Coordinates of N, CA, C and O and ligand atoms in Angstrom, one line a residue:
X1121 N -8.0 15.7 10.7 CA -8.0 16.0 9.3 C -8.8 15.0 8.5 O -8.2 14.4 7.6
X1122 N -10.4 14.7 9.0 CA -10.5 13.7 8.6 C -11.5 14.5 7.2 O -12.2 15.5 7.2
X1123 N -11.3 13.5 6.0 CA -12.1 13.4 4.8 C -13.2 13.3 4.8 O -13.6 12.2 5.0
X1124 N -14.4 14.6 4.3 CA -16.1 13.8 4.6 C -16.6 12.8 3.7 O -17.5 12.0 4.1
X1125 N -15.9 12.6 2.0 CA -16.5 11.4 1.5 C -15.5 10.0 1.8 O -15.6 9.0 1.1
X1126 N -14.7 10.1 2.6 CA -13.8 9.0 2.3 C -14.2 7.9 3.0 O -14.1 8.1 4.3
X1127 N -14.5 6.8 2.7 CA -14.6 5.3 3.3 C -13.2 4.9 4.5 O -13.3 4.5 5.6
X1128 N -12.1 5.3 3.8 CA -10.9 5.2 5.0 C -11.5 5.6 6.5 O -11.8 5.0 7.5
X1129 N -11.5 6.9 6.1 CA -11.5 7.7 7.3 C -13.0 7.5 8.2 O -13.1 7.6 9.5
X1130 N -14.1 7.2 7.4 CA -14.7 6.6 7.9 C -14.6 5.2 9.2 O -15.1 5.1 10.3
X1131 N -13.9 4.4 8.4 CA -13.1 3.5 9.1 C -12.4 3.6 10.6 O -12.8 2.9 11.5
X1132 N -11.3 4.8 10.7 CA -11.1 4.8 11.6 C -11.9 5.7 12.1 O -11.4 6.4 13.1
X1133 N -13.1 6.0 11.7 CA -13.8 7.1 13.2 C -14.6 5.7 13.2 O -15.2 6.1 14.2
X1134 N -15.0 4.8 12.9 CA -15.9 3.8 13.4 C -16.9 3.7 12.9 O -17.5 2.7 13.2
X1135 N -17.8 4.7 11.9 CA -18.6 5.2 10.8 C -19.6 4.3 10.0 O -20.8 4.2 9.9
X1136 N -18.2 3.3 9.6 CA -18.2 2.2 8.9 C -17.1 1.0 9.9 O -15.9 1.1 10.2
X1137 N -18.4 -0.2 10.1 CA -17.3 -1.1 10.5 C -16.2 -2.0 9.8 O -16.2 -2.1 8.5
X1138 N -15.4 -2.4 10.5 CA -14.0 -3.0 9.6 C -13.6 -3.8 11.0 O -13.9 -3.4 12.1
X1139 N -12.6 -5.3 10.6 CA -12.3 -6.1 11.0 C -10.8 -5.8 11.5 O -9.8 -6.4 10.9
X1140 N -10.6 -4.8 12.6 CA -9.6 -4.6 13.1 C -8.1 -5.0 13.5 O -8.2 -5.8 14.4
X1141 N -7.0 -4.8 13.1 CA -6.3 -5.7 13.5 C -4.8 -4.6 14.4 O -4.0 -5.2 15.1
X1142 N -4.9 -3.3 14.1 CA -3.5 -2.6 14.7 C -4.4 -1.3 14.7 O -5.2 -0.9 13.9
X1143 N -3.9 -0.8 15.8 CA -4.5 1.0 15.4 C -4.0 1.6 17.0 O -4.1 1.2 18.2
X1144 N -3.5 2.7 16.4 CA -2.5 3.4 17.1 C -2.7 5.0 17.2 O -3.9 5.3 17.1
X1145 N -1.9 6.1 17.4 CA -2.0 7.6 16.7 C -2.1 8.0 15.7 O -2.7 9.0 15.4
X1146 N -1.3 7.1 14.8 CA -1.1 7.3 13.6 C -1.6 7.0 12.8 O -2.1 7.7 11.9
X1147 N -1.5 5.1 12.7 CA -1.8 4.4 11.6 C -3.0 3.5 12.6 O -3.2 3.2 13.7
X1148 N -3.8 3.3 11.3 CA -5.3 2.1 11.4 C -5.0 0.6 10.4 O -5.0 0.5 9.2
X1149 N -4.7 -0.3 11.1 CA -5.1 -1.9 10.0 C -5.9 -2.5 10.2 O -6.4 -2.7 11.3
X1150 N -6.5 -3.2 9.0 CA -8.0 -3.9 8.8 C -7.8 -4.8 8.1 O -6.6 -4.9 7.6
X1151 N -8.8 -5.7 7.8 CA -8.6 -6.6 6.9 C -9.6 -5.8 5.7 O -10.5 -5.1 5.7
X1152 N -9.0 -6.3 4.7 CA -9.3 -6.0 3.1 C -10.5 -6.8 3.2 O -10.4 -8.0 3.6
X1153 N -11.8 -6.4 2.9 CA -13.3 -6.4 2.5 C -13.0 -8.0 1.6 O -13.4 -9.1 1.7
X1154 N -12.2 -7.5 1.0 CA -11.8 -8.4 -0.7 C -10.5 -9.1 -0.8 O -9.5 -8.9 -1.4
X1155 N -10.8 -10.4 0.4 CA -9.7 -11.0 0.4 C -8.8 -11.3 -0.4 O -9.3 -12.3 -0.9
X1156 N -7.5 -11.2 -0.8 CA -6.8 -11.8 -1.9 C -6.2 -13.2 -1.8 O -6.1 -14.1 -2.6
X1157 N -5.8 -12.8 -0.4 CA -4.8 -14.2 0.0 C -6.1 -13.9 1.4 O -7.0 -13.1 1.7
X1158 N -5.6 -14.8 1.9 CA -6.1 -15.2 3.6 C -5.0 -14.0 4.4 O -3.8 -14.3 4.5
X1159 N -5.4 -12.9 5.0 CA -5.0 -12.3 5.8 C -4.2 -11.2 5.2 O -3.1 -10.6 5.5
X1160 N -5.0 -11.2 4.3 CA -4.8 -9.8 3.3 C -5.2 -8.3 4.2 O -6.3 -8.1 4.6
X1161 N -4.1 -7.4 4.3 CA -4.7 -6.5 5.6 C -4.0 -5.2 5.0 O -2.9 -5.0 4.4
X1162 N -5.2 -4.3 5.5 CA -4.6 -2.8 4.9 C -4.3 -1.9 5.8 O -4.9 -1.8 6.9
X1163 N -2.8 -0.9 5.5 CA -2.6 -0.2 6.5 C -2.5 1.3 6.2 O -1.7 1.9 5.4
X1164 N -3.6 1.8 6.8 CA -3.1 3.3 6.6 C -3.2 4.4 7.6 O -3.9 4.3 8.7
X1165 N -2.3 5.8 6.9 CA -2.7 6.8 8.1 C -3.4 7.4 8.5 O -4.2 7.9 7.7
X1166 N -3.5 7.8 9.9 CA -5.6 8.3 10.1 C -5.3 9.4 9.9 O -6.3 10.1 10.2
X1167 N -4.2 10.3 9.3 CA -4.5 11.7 8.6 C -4.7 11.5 7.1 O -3.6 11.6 6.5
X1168 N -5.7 11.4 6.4 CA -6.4 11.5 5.1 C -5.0 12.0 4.0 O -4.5 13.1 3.8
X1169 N -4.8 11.3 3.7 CA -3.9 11.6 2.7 C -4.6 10.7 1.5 O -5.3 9.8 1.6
X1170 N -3.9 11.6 -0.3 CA -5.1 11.1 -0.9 C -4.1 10.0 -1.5 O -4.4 8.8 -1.6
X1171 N -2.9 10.6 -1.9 CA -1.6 9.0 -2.7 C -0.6 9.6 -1.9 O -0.8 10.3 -0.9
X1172 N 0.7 9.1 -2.6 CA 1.9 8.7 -2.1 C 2.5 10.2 -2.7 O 3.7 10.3 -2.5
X1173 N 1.9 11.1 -3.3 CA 2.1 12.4 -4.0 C 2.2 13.3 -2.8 O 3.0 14.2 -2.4
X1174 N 1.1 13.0 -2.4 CA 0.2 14.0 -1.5 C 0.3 13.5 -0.1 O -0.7 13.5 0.6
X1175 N 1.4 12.9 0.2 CA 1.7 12.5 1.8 C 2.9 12.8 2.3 O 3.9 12.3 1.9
X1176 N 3.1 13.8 3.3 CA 4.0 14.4 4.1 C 5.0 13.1 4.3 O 4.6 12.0 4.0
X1177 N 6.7 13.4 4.9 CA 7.6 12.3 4.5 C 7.5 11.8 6.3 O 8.1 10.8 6.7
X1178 N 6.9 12.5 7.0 CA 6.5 11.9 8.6 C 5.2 11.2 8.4 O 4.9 10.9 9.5
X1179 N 4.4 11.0 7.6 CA 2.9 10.2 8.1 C 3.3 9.2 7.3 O 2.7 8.2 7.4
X1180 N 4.6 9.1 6.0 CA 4.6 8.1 5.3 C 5.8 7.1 6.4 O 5.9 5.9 6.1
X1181 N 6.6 7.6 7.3 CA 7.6 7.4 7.7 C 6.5 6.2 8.9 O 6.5 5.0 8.9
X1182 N 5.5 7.0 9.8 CA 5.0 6.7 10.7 C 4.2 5.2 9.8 O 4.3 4.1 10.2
X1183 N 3.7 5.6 8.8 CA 3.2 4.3 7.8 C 4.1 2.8 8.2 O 3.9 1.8 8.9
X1184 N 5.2 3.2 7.2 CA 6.1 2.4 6.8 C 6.4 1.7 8.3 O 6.3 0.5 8.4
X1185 N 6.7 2.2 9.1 CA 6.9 1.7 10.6 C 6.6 1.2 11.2 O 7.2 1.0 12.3
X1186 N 5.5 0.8 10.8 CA 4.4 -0.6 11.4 C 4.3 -1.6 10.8 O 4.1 -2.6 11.4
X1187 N 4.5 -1.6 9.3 CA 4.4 -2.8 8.7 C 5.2 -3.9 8.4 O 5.2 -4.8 7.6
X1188 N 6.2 -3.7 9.5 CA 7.8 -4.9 9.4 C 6.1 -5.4 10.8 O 5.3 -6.2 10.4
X1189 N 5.9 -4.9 11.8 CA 5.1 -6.0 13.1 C 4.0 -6.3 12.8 O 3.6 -7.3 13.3
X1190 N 3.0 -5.6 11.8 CA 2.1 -6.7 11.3 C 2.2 -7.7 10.2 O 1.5 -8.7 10.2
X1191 N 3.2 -7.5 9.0 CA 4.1 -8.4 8.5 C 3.8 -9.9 9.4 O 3.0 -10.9 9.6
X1192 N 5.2 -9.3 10.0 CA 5.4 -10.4 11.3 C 4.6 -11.2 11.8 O 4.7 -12.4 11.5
X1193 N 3.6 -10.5 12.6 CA 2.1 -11.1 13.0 C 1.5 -11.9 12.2 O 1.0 -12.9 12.6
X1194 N 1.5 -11.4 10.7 CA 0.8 -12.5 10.0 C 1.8 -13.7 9.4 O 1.7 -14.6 8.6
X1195 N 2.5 -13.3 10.0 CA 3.8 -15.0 9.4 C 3.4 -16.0 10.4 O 3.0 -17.1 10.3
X1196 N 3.6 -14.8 11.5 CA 3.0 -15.9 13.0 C 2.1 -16.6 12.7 O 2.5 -17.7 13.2
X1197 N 1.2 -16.7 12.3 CA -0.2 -16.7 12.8 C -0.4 -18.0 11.2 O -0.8 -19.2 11.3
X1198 N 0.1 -17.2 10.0 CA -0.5 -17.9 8.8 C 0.6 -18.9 7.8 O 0.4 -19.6 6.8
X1199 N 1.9 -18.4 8.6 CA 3.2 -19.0 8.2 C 3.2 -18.7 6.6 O 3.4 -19.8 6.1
X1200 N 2.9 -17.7 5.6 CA 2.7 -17.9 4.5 C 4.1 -17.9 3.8 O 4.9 -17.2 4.4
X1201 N 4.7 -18.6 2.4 CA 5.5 -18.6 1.5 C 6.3 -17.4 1.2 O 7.5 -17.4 1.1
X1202 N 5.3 -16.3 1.0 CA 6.1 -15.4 0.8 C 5.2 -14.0 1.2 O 4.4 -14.3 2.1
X1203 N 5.3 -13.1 1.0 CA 4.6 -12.1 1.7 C 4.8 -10.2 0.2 O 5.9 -9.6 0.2
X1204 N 4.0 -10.0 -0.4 CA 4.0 -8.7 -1.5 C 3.6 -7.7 -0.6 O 2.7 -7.9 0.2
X1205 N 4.3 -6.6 -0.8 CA 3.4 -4.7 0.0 C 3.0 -4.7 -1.6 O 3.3 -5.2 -2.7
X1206 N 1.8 -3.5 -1.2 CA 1.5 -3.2 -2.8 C 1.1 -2.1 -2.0 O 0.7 -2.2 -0.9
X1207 N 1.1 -0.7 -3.0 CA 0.4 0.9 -3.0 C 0.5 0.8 -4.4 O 1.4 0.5 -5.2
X1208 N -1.3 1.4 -4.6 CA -1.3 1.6 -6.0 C -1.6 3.2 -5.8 O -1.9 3.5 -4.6
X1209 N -1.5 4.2 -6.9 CA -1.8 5.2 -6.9 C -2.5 5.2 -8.4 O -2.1 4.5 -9.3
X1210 N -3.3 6.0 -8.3 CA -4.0 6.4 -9.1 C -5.2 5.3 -10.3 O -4.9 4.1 -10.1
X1211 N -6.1 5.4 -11.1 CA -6.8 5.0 -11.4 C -6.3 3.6 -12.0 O -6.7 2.5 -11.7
X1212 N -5.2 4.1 -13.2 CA -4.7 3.3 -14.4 C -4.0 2.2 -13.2 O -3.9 1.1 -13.7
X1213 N -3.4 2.3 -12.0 CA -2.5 1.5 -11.2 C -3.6 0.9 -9.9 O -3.5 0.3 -8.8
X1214 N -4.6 1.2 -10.6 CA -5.8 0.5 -9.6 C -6.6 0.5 -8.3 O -7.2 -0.3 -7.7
X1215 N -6.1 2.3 -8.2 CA -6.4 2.4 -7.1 C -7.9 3.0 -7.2 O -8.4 3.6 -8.2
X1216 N -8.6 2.8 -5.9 CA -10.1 2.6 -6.2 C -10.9 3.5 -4.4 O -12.0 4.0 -4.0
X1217 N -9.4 3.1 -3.8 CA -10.0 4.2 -2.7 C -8.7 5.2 -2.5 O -7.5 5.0 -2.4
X1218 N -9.5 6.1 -2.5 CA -8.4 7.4 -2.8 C -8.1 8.3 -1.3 O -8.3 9.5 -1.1
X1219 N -7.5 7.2 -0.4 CA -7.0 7.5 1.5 C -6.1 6.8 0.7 O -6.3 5.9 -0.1
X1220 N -4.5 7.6 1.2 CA -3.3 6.2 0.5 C -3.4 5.1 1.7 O -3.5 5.4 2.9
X1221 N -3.3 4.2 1.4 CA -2.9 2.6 2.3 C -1.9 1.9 1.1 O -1.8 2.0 -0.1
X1222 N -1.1 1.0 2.3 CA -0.2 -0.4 1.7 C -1.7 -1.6 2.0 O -2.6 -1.7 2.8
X1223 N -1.0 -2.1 0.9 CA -1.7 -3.9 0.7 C -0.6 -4.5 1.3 O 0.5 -4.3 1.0
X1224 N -0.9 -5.4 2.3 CA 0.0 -6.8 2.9 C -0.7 -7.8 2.5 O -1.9 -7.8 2.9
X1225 N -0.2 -8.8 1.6 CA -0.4 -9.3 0.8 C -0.1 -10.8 0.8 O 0.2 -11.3 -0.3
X1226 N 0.0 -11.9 2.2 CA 0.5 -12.6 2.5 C 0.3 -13.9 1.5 O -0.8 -14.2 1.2
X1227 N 1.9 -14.7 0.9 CA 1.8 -15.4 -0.4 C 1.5 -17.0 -0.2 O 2.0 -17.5 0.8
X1228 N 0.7 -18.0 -1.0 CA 0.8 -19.4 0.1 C 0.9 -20.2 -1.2 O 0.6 -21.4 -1.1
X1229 N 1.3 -19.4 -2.6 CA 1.8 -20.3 -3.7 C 1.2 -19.4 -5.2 O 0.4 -18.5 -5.4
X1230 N 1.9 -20.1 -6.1 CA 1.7 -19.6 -7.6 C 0.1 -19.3 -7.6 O -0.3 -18.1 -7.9
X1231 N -0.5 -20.0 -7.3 CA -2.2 -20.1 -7.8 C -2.9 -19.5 -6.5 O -4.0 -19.9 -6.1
X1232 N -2.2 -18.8 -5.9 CA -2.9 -18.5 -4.6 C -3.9 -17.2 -4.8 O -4.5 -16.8 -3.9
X1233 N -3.9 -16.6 -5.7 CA -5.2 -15.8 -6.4 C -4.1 -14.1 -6.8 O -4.4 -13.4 -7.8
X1234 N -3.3 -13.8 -6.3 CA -2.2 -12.8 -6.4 C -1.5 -13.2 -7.8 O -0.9 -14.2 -8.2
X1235 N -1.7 -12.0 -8.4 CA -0.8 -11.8 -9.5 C -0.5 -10.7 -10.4 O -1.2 -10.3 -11.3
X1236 N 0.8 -10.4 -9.9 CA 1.9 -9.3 -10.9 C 2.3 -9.7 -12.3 O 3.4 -10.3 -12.5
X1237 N 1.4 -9.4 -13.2 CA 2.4 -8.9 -14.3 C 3.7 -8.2 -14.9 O 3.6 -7.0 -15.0
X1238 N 4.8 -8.6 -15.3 CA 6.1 -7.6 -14.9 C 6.6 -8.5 -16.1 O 6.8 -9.8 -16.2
X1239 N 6.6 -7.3 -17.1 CA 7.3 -7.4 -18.5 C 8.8 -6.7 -18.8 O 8.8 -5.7 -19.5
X1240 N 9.9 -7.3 -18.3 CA 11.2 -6.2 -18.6 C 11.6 -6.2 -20.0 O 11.3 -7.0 -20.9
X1241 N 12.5 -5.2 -20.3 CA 12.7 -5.0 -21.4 C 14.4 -4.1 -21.4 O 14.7 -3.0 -21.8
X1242 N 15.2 -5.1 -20.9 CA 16.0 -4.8 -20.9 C 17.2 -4.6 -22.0 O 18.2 -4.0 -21.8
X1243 N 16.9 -5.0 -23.2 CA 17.4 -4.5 -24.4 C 17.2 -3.0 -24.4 O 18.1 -2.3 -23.9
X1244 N 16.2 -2.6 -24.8 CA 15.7 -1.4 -24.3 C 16.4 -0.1 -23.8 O 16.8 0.9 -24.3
X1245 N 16.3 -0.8 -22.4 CA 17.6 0.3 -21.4 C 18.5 -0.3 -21.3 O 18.6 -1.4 -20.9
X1246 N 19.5 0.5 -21.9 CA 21.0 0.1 -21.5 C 21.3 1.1 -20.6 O 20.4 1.9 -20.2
X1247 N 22.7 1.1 -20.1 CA 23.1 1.6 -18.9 C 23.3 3.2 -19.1 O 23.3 4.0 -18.2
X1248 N 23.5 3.3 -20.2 CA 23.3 4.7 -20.7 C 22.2 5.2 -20.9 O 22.1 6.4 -21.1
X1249 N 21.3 4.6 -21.0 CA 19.7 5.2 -21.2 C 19.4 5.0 -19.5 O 18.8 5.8 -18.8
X1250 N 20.0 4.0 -19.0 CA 19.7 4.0 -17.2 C 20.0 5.8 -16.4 O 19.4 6.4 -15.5
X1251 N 20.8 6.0 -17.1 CA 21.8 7.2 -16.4 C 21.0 8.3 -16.8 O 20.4 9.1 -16.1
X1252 N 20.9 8.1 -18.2 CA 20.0 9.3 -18.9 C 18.8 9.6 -17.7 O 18.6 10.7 -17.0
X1253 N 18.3 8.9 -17.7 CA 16.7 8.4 -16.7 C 17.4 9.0 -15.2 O 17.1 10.1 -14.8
X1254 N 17.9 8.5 -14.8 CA 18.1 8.7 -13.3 C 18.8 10.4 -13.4 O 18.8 11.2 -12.5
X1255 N 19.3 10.7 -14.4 CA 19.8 12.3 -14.2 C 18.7 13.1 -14.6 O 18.9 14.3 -14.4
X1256 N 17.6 12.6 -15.2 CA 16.3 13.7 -14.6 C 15.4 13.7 -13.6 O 14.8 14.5 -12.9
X1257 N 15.5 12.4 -13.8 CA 14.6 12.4 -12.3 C 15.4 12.8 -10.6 O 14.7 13.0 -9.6
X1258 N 16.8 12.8 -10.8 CA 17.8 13.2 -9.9 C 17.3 15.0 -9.7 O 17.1 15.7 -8.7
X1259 N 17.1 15.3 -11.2 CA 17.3 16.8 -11.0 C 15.7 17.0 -10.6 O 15.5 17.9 -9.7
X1260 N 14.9 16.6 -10.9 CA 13.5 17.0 -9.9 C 13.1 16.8 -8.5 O 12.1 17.1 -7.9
X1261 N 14.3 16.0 -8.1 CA 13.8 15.7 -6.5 C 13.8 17.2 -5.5 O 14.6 18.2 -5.7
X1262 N 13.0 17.2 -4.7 CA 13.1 18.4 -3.9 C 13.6 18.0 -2.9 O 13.8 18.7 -1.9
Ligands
AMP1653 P1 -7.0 -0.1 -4.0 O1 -7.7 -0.8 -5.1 O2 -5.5 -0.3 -4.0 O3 -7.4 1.3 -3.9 O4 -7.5 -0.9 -2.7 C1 -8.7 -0.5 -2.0 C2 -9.0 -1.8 -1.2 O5 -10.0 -1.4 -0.3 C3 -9.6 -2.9 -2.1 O6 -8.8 -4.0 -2.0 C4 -11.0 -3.1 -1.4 O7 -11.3 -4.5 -1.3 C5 -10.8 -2.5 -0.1 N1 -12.0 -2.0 0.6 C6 -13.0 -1.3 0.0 N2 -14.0 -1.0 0.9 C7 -13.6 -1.6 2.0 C8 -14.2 -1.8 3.3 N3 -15.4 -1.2 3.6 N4 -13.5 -2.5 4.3 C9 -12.3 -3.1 4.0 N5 -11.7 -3.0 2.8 C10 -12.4 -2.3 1.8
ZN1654 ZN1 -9.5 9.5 4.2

């Protein structure tokens, strides 16, 4: 099911080279072109999926299921501080290649070039505006 303009899928047919690190039936990892941290690596599935919208709950399952051992692998290897997943979807959230993949994002300090903005606003929501929120989004789940 592979995508004809997609760089991903490219990737795992070999199209385009990439600096290999896991690849299996399912899922392909590489190192990120655009290092953020040192051993910054992307994981995704070799069936073309375009976000996290549009991905069946087994290719996200098969996803998710490799990235506790390459995690791992890179603690081994880079011992880093802390370790961020990141999936962006869509334009405004930064996403820029449209195959869904996780970012492994391994951390080695404040200034280490990674950085989340995260503004709360908890005045805002109270636990009644919490409830409000979660009883619609409760009622659209399929
Ligand atoms: P995002 O912005 O979340 O869509 O992430 C896409 C990522 O793909 C960026 O971090 C890019 O640096 C990375 N990327 C783009 N082209 C390549 C490539 N040919 N090989 C490896 N990584 C790439
Ligand atoms: Zn693709």
């Amino acid at each position: 099911m592979k995508h004809d303009d997609c760089l991903f899928c490219k990737i795992i047919d070999g199209e385009l080279p990439s600096a290999k690190v896991y690849e299996d039936d399912h899922v392909y990892a590489f190192m990120d072109i655009s290092q953020v941290t040192t051993g910054h690596t992307l994981v995704i599935p070799k069936v073309h999926t375009r976000d996290i919208y549009e991905t069946p709950a087994d290719v996200a399952s098969e996803l998710f299921a490799r990235i506790p051992k390459i995690a791992q692998a890179i603690k081994k290897v880079y011992n880093p501080i802390g370790l961020n997943l990141l999936n962006n979807n869509e334009i405004l959230a930064g996403q820029t290649v449209f195959h869904l993949h996780i970012h492994i994002i391994p951390r080695y300090g404040e200034d280490d070039g990674f950085d989340l903005k995260w503004v709360t606003r908890n005045d805002e929501f109270t636990m009644e505006k919490l409830e409000e929120i979660a009883e619609k989004i409760k009622g659209a789940i399929e």
